[in-house]
């Protein structure tokens, strides 16, 4: 068979990514050869995929997570178009893993036909190779100002004749109005593909919700396939850092007698914020994202994460007083960790004629290095060791590289080719590698060292925390939620037979002149 389904949403962060992953996990556990797909993702959270030619390429982090739900290695075709915002007005375009252009809203329409053609070809290849492809939309299908050139929501559904379910986040409020409005704003041909709804993040008595579900079916002629409950344990692999609350996950009680408090600066253009999720899986480690200088003063460990706009975010650190708070933290002898763009900010100077085009700007001066940006983007998976022999795996996605460094500076990591990577100077640590803290032994060593530097003598790492196992538990929980709370028989009929015939048109739809 060559079945398919599109998971659309009433808004961004309605639950499309997790529902897609949950459906993928459910099908995978049934023995179905299933793959995920998102025609276009806009996110600075990306993962590195090694293509068939051996080169590294990027896809959205959510699609890498969905691939894991399917028991698959990530594939560039799972997310053929990735837009990485560098400012409010411009985004880098990554096409089948390779950065090809930088666009604005005004220039996007000229590139869109090429992107759509690539996206449609990738989906066709996947449908030939897999029994089922579960597609994820982007934003909302009712963004009617963008419908004419859409190839990720109803444009994709129309092209591939995909039955579509709409997921809404009831925790935001107004879920019934947003579901009805989503359908009613679409034209008849689009509406004919909207098969029904899923409600996400419900807390309370389902009986109190039932009258609303009944009325929604009455006014739209479409069923609700299920109601997914709020699940506190679903926080790994967030599509966007804004999906986090102030504190990541549910930190377990400390293994020792003290907690370790970690403050992660929520940069305006934060990228790959998922790096710090691995720290948050450790018992006794409280990880919070913040923009408050006072919270850095109270933290044991401060993290400067990755950034899609290193120079602009460095200027923001100075404008907000956070740069002074970081310097004071280091002056007190407490540990600081810089990751990728955050690492680049720690040096003496940044020479950037590529990303910000601001030329040479001073860094924070906390490491004796200088960073130079290269038009060629480094995108690769990395393997090495830390602290002598601790195995570490990660990946790199950056334009900046260390162009000057004090030769006596100690590297944080050593790659398998023997080259040093990153730096350690006193309590200051930095690396270009993303994902390194998913390596359990390295993470435990680093947190132990951070606790020592912070004076948390009562902190102890748990001896057997496994990040890979935590991710698998999260994916299995998604599959469990789909099996237990959705009408999987009805979903299977949609996947197997396509859009139900005779779905009613809900006025008003678009104006006749369209």
Coordinates of C-alpha atoms in Angstrom, one line a residue:
X1 CA 0.0 0.0 0.0
X2 CA 1.0 3.7 -0.2
X3 CA -1.1 5.2 2.5
X4 CA -0.7 8.7 3.9
X5 CA -2.1 11.3 6.4
X6 CA -1.6 15.0 7.0
X7 CA -1.6 16.2 10.6
X8 CA -2.5 19.9 10.5
X9 CA -3.0 22.3 13.4
X10 CA -5.1 25.2 14.4
X11 CA -1.9 27.1 15.4
X12 CA 1.8 26.7 15.8
X13 CA 2.7 24.5 18.8
X14 CA -0.8 22.9 18.8
X15 CA 0.8 19.5 19.0
X16 CA 1.4 18.5 15.3
X17 CA 4.9 17.3 15.9
X18 CA 4.1 15.1 18.9
X19 CA 0.9 13.7 17.3
X20 CA 2.8 12.9 14.1
X21 CA 5.5 11.1 16.2
X22 CA 2.8 9.3 18.2
X23 CA 1.0 8.0 15.1
X24 CA 4.4 7.0 13.7
X25 CA 5.2 5.1 16.9
X26 CA 1.8 3.4 17.0
X27 CA 2.2 2.3 13.3
X28 CA 5.8 1.2 13.8
X29 CA 4.7 -1.0 16.7
X30 CA 2.1 -2.6 14.5
X31 CA 4.8 -3.6 12.1
X32 CA 4.0 -1.0 9.5
X33 CA 6.9 0.4 7.4
X34 CA 6.2 4.1 8.1
X35 CA 8.1 7.3 7.6
X36 CA 7.6 10.9 8.7
X37 CA 7.6 13.9 6.5
X38 CA 7.3 17.7 6.8
X39 CA 7.5 19.6 3.5
X40 CA 8.8 22.8 5.1
X41 CA 9.9 23.5 8.6
X42 CA 10.8 26.9 10.1
X43 CA 13.1 26.2 13.0
X44 CA 16.6 26.8 14.3
X45 CA 16.5 23.4 16.0
X46 CA 18.1 21.1 13.5
X47 CA 19.8 17.7 13.3
X48 CA 22.6 16.5 11.1
X49 CA 21.9 13.8 8.6
X50 CA 24.6 12.1 6.5
X51 CA 23.4 11.9 2.9
X52 CA 24.0 9.1 0.4
X53 CA 27.0 11.1 -0.9
X54 CA 28.6 11.1 2.6
X55 CA 28.1 14.8 3.2
X56 CA 26.3 16.2 6.2
X57 CA 23.0 17.9 5.8
X58 CA 20.3 19.4 8.1
X59 CA 16.7 18.6 8.8
X60 CA 14.4 19.8 11.5
X61 CA 15.0 18.3 14.9
X62 CA 11.4 17.3 15.1
X63 CA 11.7 15.2 12.0
X64 CA 14.8 13.4 13.4
X65 CA 12.7 12.6 16.5
X66 CA 9.8 11.4 14.3
X67 CA 12.3 9.2 12.4
X68 CA 13.3 7.6 15.7
X69 CA 9.7 7.0 16.5
X70 CA 9.6 5.0 13.2
X71 CA 12.7 3.1 14.1
X72 CA 14.6 4.8 11.2
X73 CA 17.7 6.8 10.8
X74 CA 17.0 10.4 9.8
X75 CA 16.7 11.0 6.0
X76 CA 17.0 14.4 4.2
X77 CA 13.7 13.7 2.4
X78 CA 11.9 13.7 5.7
X79 CA 12.2 17.5 5.8
X80 CA 13.2 18.7 2.3
X81 CA 12.8 22.4 3.1
X82 CA 14.2 23.9 6.3
X83 CA 14.0 27.7 6.9
X84 CA 16.3 28.9 9.7
X85 CA 15.4 32.4 10.8
X86 CA 18.4 34.7 11.3
X87 CA 16.3 37.8 12.1
X88 CA 12.7 38.9 12.0
X89 CA 13.0 39.6 8.3
X90 CA 15.4 37.0 6.8
X91 CA 15.8 33.2 6.9
X92 CA 18.4 30.8 5.6
X93 CA 17.0 28.3 3.2
X94 CA 18.2 24.7 3.6
X95 CA 17.1 22.5 0.6
X96 CA 17.6 18.8 1.0
X97 CA 20.1 19.4 3.8
X98 CA 22.2 22.1 2.0
X99 CA 22.1 25.9 2.7
X100 CA 21.3 27.4 -0.7
X101 CA 20.1 30.9 -0.1
X102 CA 19.0 33.6 2.4
X103 CA 15.5 35.0 1.8
X104 CA 13.1 37.7 3.0
X105 CA 9.3 37.5 3.0
X106 CA 9.4 39.6 -0.2
X107 CA 11.8 37.3 -2.1
X108 CA 10.4 34.0 -0.8
X109 CA 7.7 33.9 -3.5
X110 CA 10.3 33.8 -6.3
X111 CA 12.0 30.7 -4.7
X112 CA 8.8 29.0 -3.7
X113 CA 8.1 27.1 -6.9
X114 CA 11.5 25.4 -6.7
X115 CA 11.0 24.5 -3.1
X116 CA 7.5 23.1 -3.8
X117 CA 8.9 21.0 -6.6
X118 CA 11.6 19.6 -4.4
X119 CA 9.2 18.9 -1.6
X120 CA 6.7 17.1 -3.8
X121 CA 9.4 15.0 -5.3
X122 CA 10.7 14.0 -1.9
X123 CA 7.2 12.9 -0.8
X124 CA 6.7 10.9 -4.0
X125 CA 9.9 9.0 -3.3
X126 CA 9.0 8.3 0.3
X127 CA 5.5 7.0 -0.7
X128 CA 7.2 4.6 -3.2
X129 CA 9.6 3.4 -0.5
X130 CA 7.3 3.1 2.6
X131 CA 3.9 1.6 3.3
X132 CA 2.7 4.8 5.0
X133 CA 4.0 8.4 5.2
X134 CA 2.6 10.5 8.1
X135 CA 3.0 14.2 7.0
X136 CA 3.1 17.2 9.4
X137 CA 1.8 20.6 8.3
X138 CA 3.2 23.9 9.4
X139 CA 1.5 26.7 11.3
X140 CA -2.2 26.6 10.4
X141 CA -3.9 25.6 7.1
X142 CA -6.2 28.6 7.6
X143 CA -3.4 31.1 7.0
X144 CA -5.4 32.2 4.0
X145 CA -3.0 35.0 3.1
X146 CA -0.4 32.3 2.2
X147 CA -2.7 29.8 0.6
X148 CA -2.0 30.6 -3.0
X149 CA 1.6 29.3 -2.8
X150 CA 1.1 26.8 0.0
X151 CA 2.9 23.4 -0.4
X152 CA 3.0 22.3 3.2
X153 CA -0.6 22.4 4.4
X154 CA -3.7 22.1 2.1
X155 CA -1.5 22.6 -1.0
X156 CA 0.3 19.5 -0.1
X157 CA -2.9 17.7 0.8
X158 CA -4.5 18.6 -2.5
X159 CA -1.4 17.6 -4.4
X160 CA -1.1 14.2 -2.8
X161 CA -4.9 13.6 -2.0
X162 CA -4.1 13.3 1.7
X163 CA -6.8 12.9 4.3
X164 CA -6.2 15.6 6.9
X165 CA -6.8 15.8 10.7
X166 CA -6.6 19.1 12.6
X167 CA -5.2 19.1 16.1
X168 CA -5.9 21.9 18.5
X169 CA -4.4 22.7 21.9
X170 CA -7.3 23.0 24.4
X171 CA -4.9 24.5 27.0
X172 CA -4.8 27.7 25.0
X173 CA -8.5 28.1 25.2
X174 CA -11.0 28.6 22.3
X175 CA -10.3 25.2 20.8
X176 CA -13.8 24.7 19.4
X177 CA -13.9 28.1 17.7
X178 CA -10.4 27.6 16.2
X179 CA -11.3 24.2 14.8
X180 CA -14.6 25.3 13.3
X181 CA -12.9 28.5 12.0
X182 CA -10.0 26.5 10.5
X183 CA -12.5 24.5 8.3
X184 CA -14.8 27.4 7.5
X185 CA -12.0 29.6 6.1
X186 CA -11.0 26.9 3.5
X187 CA -12.4 26.6 0.0
X188 CA -14.6 23.6 -0.9
X189 CA -11.8 21.5 -2.4
X190 CA -9.6 22.0 0.8
X191 CA -12.5 21.3 3.1
X192 CA -13.2 18.0 1.3
X193 CA -9.9 16.7 2.7
X194 CA -10.4 17.7 6.3
X195 CA -11.6 14.5 7.8
X196 CA -11.8 15.4 11.5
X197 CA -10.1 16.6 14.7
X198 CA -7.9 15.7 17.6
X199 CA -7.9 17.7 20.8
X200 CA -4.5 17.9 22.6
X201 CA -3.4 18.7 26.2
X202 CA -6.8 18.1 27.9
X203 CA -7.0 18.2 31.7
X204 CA -10.2 17.4 33.5
X205 CA -13.4 15.4 33.2
X206 CA -13.9 14.2 29.6
X207 CA -17.7 14.1 30.3
X208 CA -17.7 17.9 30.6
X209 CA -16.0 18.1 27.2
X210 CA -18.4 15.8 25.4
X211 CA -21.2 18.3 24.6
X212 CA -18.6 20.4 22.8
X213 CA -17.4 17.5 20.8
X214 CA -21.0 16.6 19.9
X215 CA -21.7 20.2 18.7
X216 CA -18.5 20.4 16.8
X217 CA -19.5 17.3 14.9
X218 CA -23.0 18.7 14.3
X219 CA -21.7 22.0 12.9
X220 CA -18.9 20.6 10.8
X221 CA -20.1 17.1 9.9
X222 CA -16.7 15.8 11.1
X223 CA -15.8 13.6 14.1
X224 CA -13.2 14.1 16.7
X225 CA -10.9 11.1 16.6
X226 CA -9.8 11.5 20.2
X227 CA -8.7 13.6 23.1
X228 CA -5.1 13.4 24.2
X229 CA -4.5 14.2 27.9
X230 CA -1.9 16.6 29.2
X231 CA 1.3 14.6 29.7
X232 CA 4.0 16.2 31.9
X233 CA 6.7 13.8 30.6
X234 CA 6.4 15.0 27.0
X235 CA 9.1 17.7 26.9
X236 CA 12.1 16.1 25.1
X237 CA 13.0 17.2 21.5
X238 CA 10.9 20.4 21.7
X239 CA 10.4 21.9 18.2
X240 CA 10.9 25.4 19.6
X241 CA 12.4 26.7 22.8
X242 CA 9.2 28.7 23.4
X243 CA 7.5 25.3 23.9
X244 CA 9.4 25.0 27.1
X245 CA 8.2 26.4 30.4
X246 CA 10.6 28.2 32.6
X247 CA 11.9 24.8 33.9
X248 CA 12.6 21.9 31.6
X249 CA 10.9 18.7 32.3
X250 CA 10.2 17.4 35.8
X251 CA 13.5 17.3 37.7
X252 CA 13.8 14.3 39.9
X253 CA 15.0 14.6 43.5
X254 CA 18.8 14.8 43.8
X255 CA 20.8 11.7 44.1
X256 CA 23.0 13.4 46.7
X257 CA 22.0 16.1 49.3
X258 CA 22.1 19.2 47.0
X259 CA 20.6 20.4 43.8
X260 CA 22.5 21.8 40.9
X261 CA 20.8 24.9 39.5
X262 CA 21.4 25.6 35.7
X263 CA 20.4 28.8 34.1
X264 CA 20.2 28.8 30.3
X265 CA 20.1 32.2 28.6
X266 CA 17.1 32.3 26.2
X267 CA 18.8 34.1 23.4
X268 CA 16.5 35.9 20.9
X269 CA 17.7 33.6 18.1
X270 CA 18.5 30.6 20.2
X271 CA 19.2 27.5 18.2
X272 CA 19.4 23.8 19.1
X273 CA 18.1 24.6 22.6
X274 CA 17.6 20.8 22.8
X275 CA 21.3 20.5 23.8
X276 CA 20.4 21.3 27.5
X277 CA 17.6 18.7 27.6
X278 CA 20.2 16.0 28.4
X279 CA 21.3 18.0 31.5
X280 CA 17.6 18.1 32.6
X281 CA 17.3 14.3 32.5
X282 CA 19.7 14.1 35.4
X283 CA 18.2 13.8 39.0
X284 CA 18.9 16.8 41.0
X285 CA 19.6 19.1 38.1
X286 CA 17.2 22.0 37.7
X287 CA 17.5 23.5 34.2
X288 CA 15.6 26.8 33.5
X289 CA 15.6 29.2 30.6
X290 CA 15.8 32.9 31.6
X291 CA 16.4 36.4 30.3
X292 CA 16.9 37.8 33.9
X293 CA 20.5 38.9 35.0
X294 CA 19.5 38.2 38.6
X295 CA 18.7 34.6 37.8
X296 CA 22.3 34.1 36.5
X297 CA 23.6 35.5 39.8
X298 CA 21.7 32.8 41.7
X299 CA 22.7 29.9 39.3
X300 CA 25.4 27.3 39.9
X301 CA 26.0 26.8 36.1
X302 CA 25.3 29.3 33.4
X303 CA 24.8 28.1 29.8
X304 CA 25.1 30.3 26.6
X305 CA 23.4 28.1 24.0
X306 CA 23.6 28.1 20.2
X307 CA 22.4 31.1 18.2
X308 CA 21.5 31.6 14.5
X309 CA 22.7 35.2 14.9
X310 CA 25.7 35.2 17.1
X311 CA 26.8 38.8 16.7
X312 CA 23.2 40.2 17.1
X313 CA 22.6 38.0 20.2
X314 CA 25.9 39.0 21.7
X315 CA 24.8 42.7 21.3
X316 CA 21.5 41.8 23.0
X317 CA 23.4 40.2 25.9
X318 CA 25.2 43.6 26.4
X319 CA 22.0 45.6 26.0
X320 CA 20.1 43.6 28.7
X321 CA 22.9 43.5 31.3
X322 CA 23.2 39.7 30.8
X323 CA 26.8 40.1 29.6
X324 CA 27.8 41.7 32.8
X325 CA 26.0 39.0 34.8
X326 CA 27.9 36.3 32.9
X327 CA 31.2 38.1 33.6
X328 CA 30.3 38.4 37.3
X329 CA 29.4 34.7 37.4
X330 CA 32.8 33.7 36.0
X331 CA 34.6 36.2 38.3
X332 CA 33.0 34.4 41.2
X333 CA 34.7 31.2 40.0
X334 CA 31.4 29.5 39.0
X335 CA 31.2 27.4 35.8
X336 CA 30.1 28.7 32.4
X337 CA 29.3 26.7 29.3
X338 CA 29.1 28.0 25.8
X339 CA 27.6 25.9 23.0
X340 CA 28.3 26.7 19.4
X341 CA 27.2 30.3 19.0
X342 CA 27.4 30.7 22.8
X343 CA 31.0 29.4 22.6
X344 CA 31.8 31.9 19.8
X345 CA 30.7 34.7 22.1
X346 CA 33.2 33.8 24.7
X347 CA 36.3 34.8 22.6
X348 CA 38.2 38.0 22.3
X349 CA 36.8 38.9 18.9
X350 CA 34.3 37.7 16.2
X351 CA 35.1 38.5 12.6
X352 CA 31.8 38.2 10.7
X353 CA 31.3 39.2 7.1
X354 CA 28.9 36.3 6.5
X355 CA 26.0 36.1 8.9
X356 CA 25.7 39.6 10.4
X357 CA 28.1 41.3 8.0
X358 CA 29.2 43.6 10.9
X359 CA 32.9 42.9 10.4
X360 CA 35.0 42.6 13.6
X361 CA 33.3 43.0 17.0
X362 CA 34.6 42.3 20.5
X363 CA 33.6 39.1 22.2
X364 CA 33.1 38.6 25.9
X365 CA 36.8 38.1 26.4
X366 CA 36.5 35.0 28.6
X367 CA 38.5 32.7 26.3
X368 CA 41.8 33.5 24.5
X369 CA 40.3 32.7 21.0
X370 CA 39.1 34.6 18.0
X371 CA 36.2 33.4 15.7
X372 CA 36.0 34.0 11.9
X373 CA 32.9 33.3 9.9
X374 CA 33.3 31.3 6.6
X375 CA 30.7 31.3 3.8
X376 CA 31.0 27.5 3.8
X377 CA 28.9 26.0 6.5
X378 CA 30.3 23.2 8.6
X379 CA 27.6 20.5 8.9
X380 CA 28.9 17.1 10.1
X381 CA 28.5 14.4 12.7
X382 CA 31.4 14.3 15.2
X383 CA 32.9 11.5 17.3
X384 CA 35.6 11.8 19.9
X385 CA 36.5 11.7 23.6
X386 CA 36.7 14.0 26.6
X387 CA 38.6 14.0 29.9
X388 CA 41.0 11.3 28.6
X389 CA 38.8 8.5 27.4
X390 CA 35.1 9.3 27.9
X391 CA 33.3 8.6 24.6
X392 CA 31.4 11.6 23.1
X393 CA 29.2 11.9 20.0
X394 CA 27.7 15.1 18.7
X395 CA 27.2 17.1 15.6
X396 CA 28.3 20.5 14.2
X397 CA 26.3 23.2 12.4
X398 CA 28.1 26.5 12.1
X399 CA 29.7 29.1 9.9
X400 CA 32.2 30.4 12.5
X401 CA 35.4 28.6 13.3
X402 CA 38.3 29.2 15.7
X403 CA 40.8 31.2 13.6
X404 CA 43.2 32.1 16.5
X405 CA 43.8 30.5 19.9
X406 CA 46.3 30.5 22.6
X407 CA 48.4 27.4 21.9
X408 CA 48.4 26.5 25.6
X409 CA 44.6 26.5 25.8
X410 CA 43.2 23.1 26.9
X411 CA 40.5 21.6 24.5
X412 CA 37.3 20.4 26.0
X413 CA 37.0 17.5 23.5
X414 CA 39.3 15.5 21.2
X415 CA 37.9 14.3 17.9
X416 CA 38.7 10.9 16.6
X417 CA 41.2 12.4 14.1
X418 CA 43.2 13.7 17.1
X419 CA 42.2 17.4 16.7
X420 CA 41.3 19.3 19.8
X421 CA 37.8 20.9 19.9
X422 CA 36.4 23.6 22.2
X423 CA 38.2 25.0 25.1
X424 CA 38.5 25.0 28.9
X425 CA 40.0 27.8 30.9
X426 CA 39.4 27.7 34.6
X427 CA 35.6 27.5 35.1
X428 CA 34.9 28.5 31.4
X429 CA 34.0 25.7 29.0
X430 CA 33.0 25.9 25.3
X431 CA 32.5 23.7 22.3
X432 CA 31.0 23.8 18.8
X433 CA 29.5 20.3 19.2
X434 CA 25.8 20.0 19.7
X435 CA 24.3 16.9 21.3
X436 CA 27.5 16.1 23.2
X437 CA 25.7 15.8 26.6
X438 CA 23.6 13.0 25.3
X439 CA 26.7 10.9 25.9
X440 CA 26.0 9.7 29.4
X441 CA 29.6 9.4 30.8
X442 CA 30.6 12.8 29.5
X443 CA 27.5 14.4 30.9
X444 CA 28.1 12.9 34.3
X445 CA 31.7 14.0 34.3
X446 CA 30.8 17.6 33.3
X447 CA 28.1 18.0 35.8
X448 CA 30.4 16.6 38.6
X449 CA 33.0 19.2 37.6
X450 CA 30.4 22.0 37.4
X451 CA 29.2 21.1 40.9
X452 CA 32.7 21.1 42.2
X453 CA 33.4 24.6 40.7
X454 CA 30.1 25.9 42.0
X455 CA 30.8 24.6 45.5
X456 CA 27.9 22.1 45.5
X457 CA 29.8 19.5 47.5
X458 CA 26.6 17.6 48.3
X459 CA 25.6 17.1 44.6
X460 CA 26.0 13.6 43.1
X461 CA 25.2 12.4 39.6
X462 CA 23.0 9.4 39.4
X463 CA 25.1 6.4 38.3
X464 CA 22.9 5.0 35.5
X465 CA 20.8 7.8 33.9
X466 CA 20.5 7.0 30.2
X467 CA 19.5 9.8 27.8
X468 CA 18.8 7.4 25.0
X469 CA 16.5 5.4 27.2
X470 CA 14.7 8.6 28.3
X471 CA 14.1 9.5 24.7
X472 CA 12.7 6.0 23.9
X473 CA 10.4 6.2 26.9
X474 CA 9.1 9.5 25.6
X475 CA 8.4 8.0 22.2
X476 CA 6.7 5.0 23.7
X477 CA 4.6 7.3 25.8
X478 CA 3.5 9.1 22.6
X479 CA 2.6 5.7 21.0
X480 CA 0.7 4.7 24.2
X481 CA -1.3 7.9 24.1
X482 CA -2.4 7.4 20.5
X483 CA -3.3 3.8 21.1
X484 CA -5.3 4.6 24.3
X485 CA -7.0 7.8 23.5
X486 CA -7.5 8.0 19.7
X487 CA -9.9 6.0 17.5
X488 CA -7.0 4.1 15.8
X489 CA -9.4 2.0 13.7
X490 CA -10.8 5.2 12.2
X491 CA -7.3 6.6 11.7
X492 CA -6.3 3.4 9.9
X493 CA -9.2 3.6 7.6
X494 CA -8.2 7.2 6.7
X495 CA -4.6 6.2 6.0
X496 CA -5.7 3.2 3.9
X497 CA -8.6 4.6 1.9
X498 CA -8.0 8.3 1.8
X499 CA -10.4 11.3 2.5
X500 CA -14.0 10.2 3.3
X501 CA -16.4 11.0 0.5
X502 CA -19.3 13.4 1.0
X503 CA -17.8 15.7 3.7
X504 CA -20.0 18.8 3.9
X505 CA -18.9 22.3 3.0
X506 CA -18.9 24.8 5.9
X507 CA -19.6 28.4 4.8
X508 CA -18.4 31.0 4.4
X509 CA -15.2 29.7 2.7
X510 CA -13.3 32.3 0.6
X511 CA -15.0 35.0 -1.4
X512 CA -16.2 33.8 -4.9
X513 CA -13.8 36.1 -6.7
X514 CA -10.8 34.1 -5.5

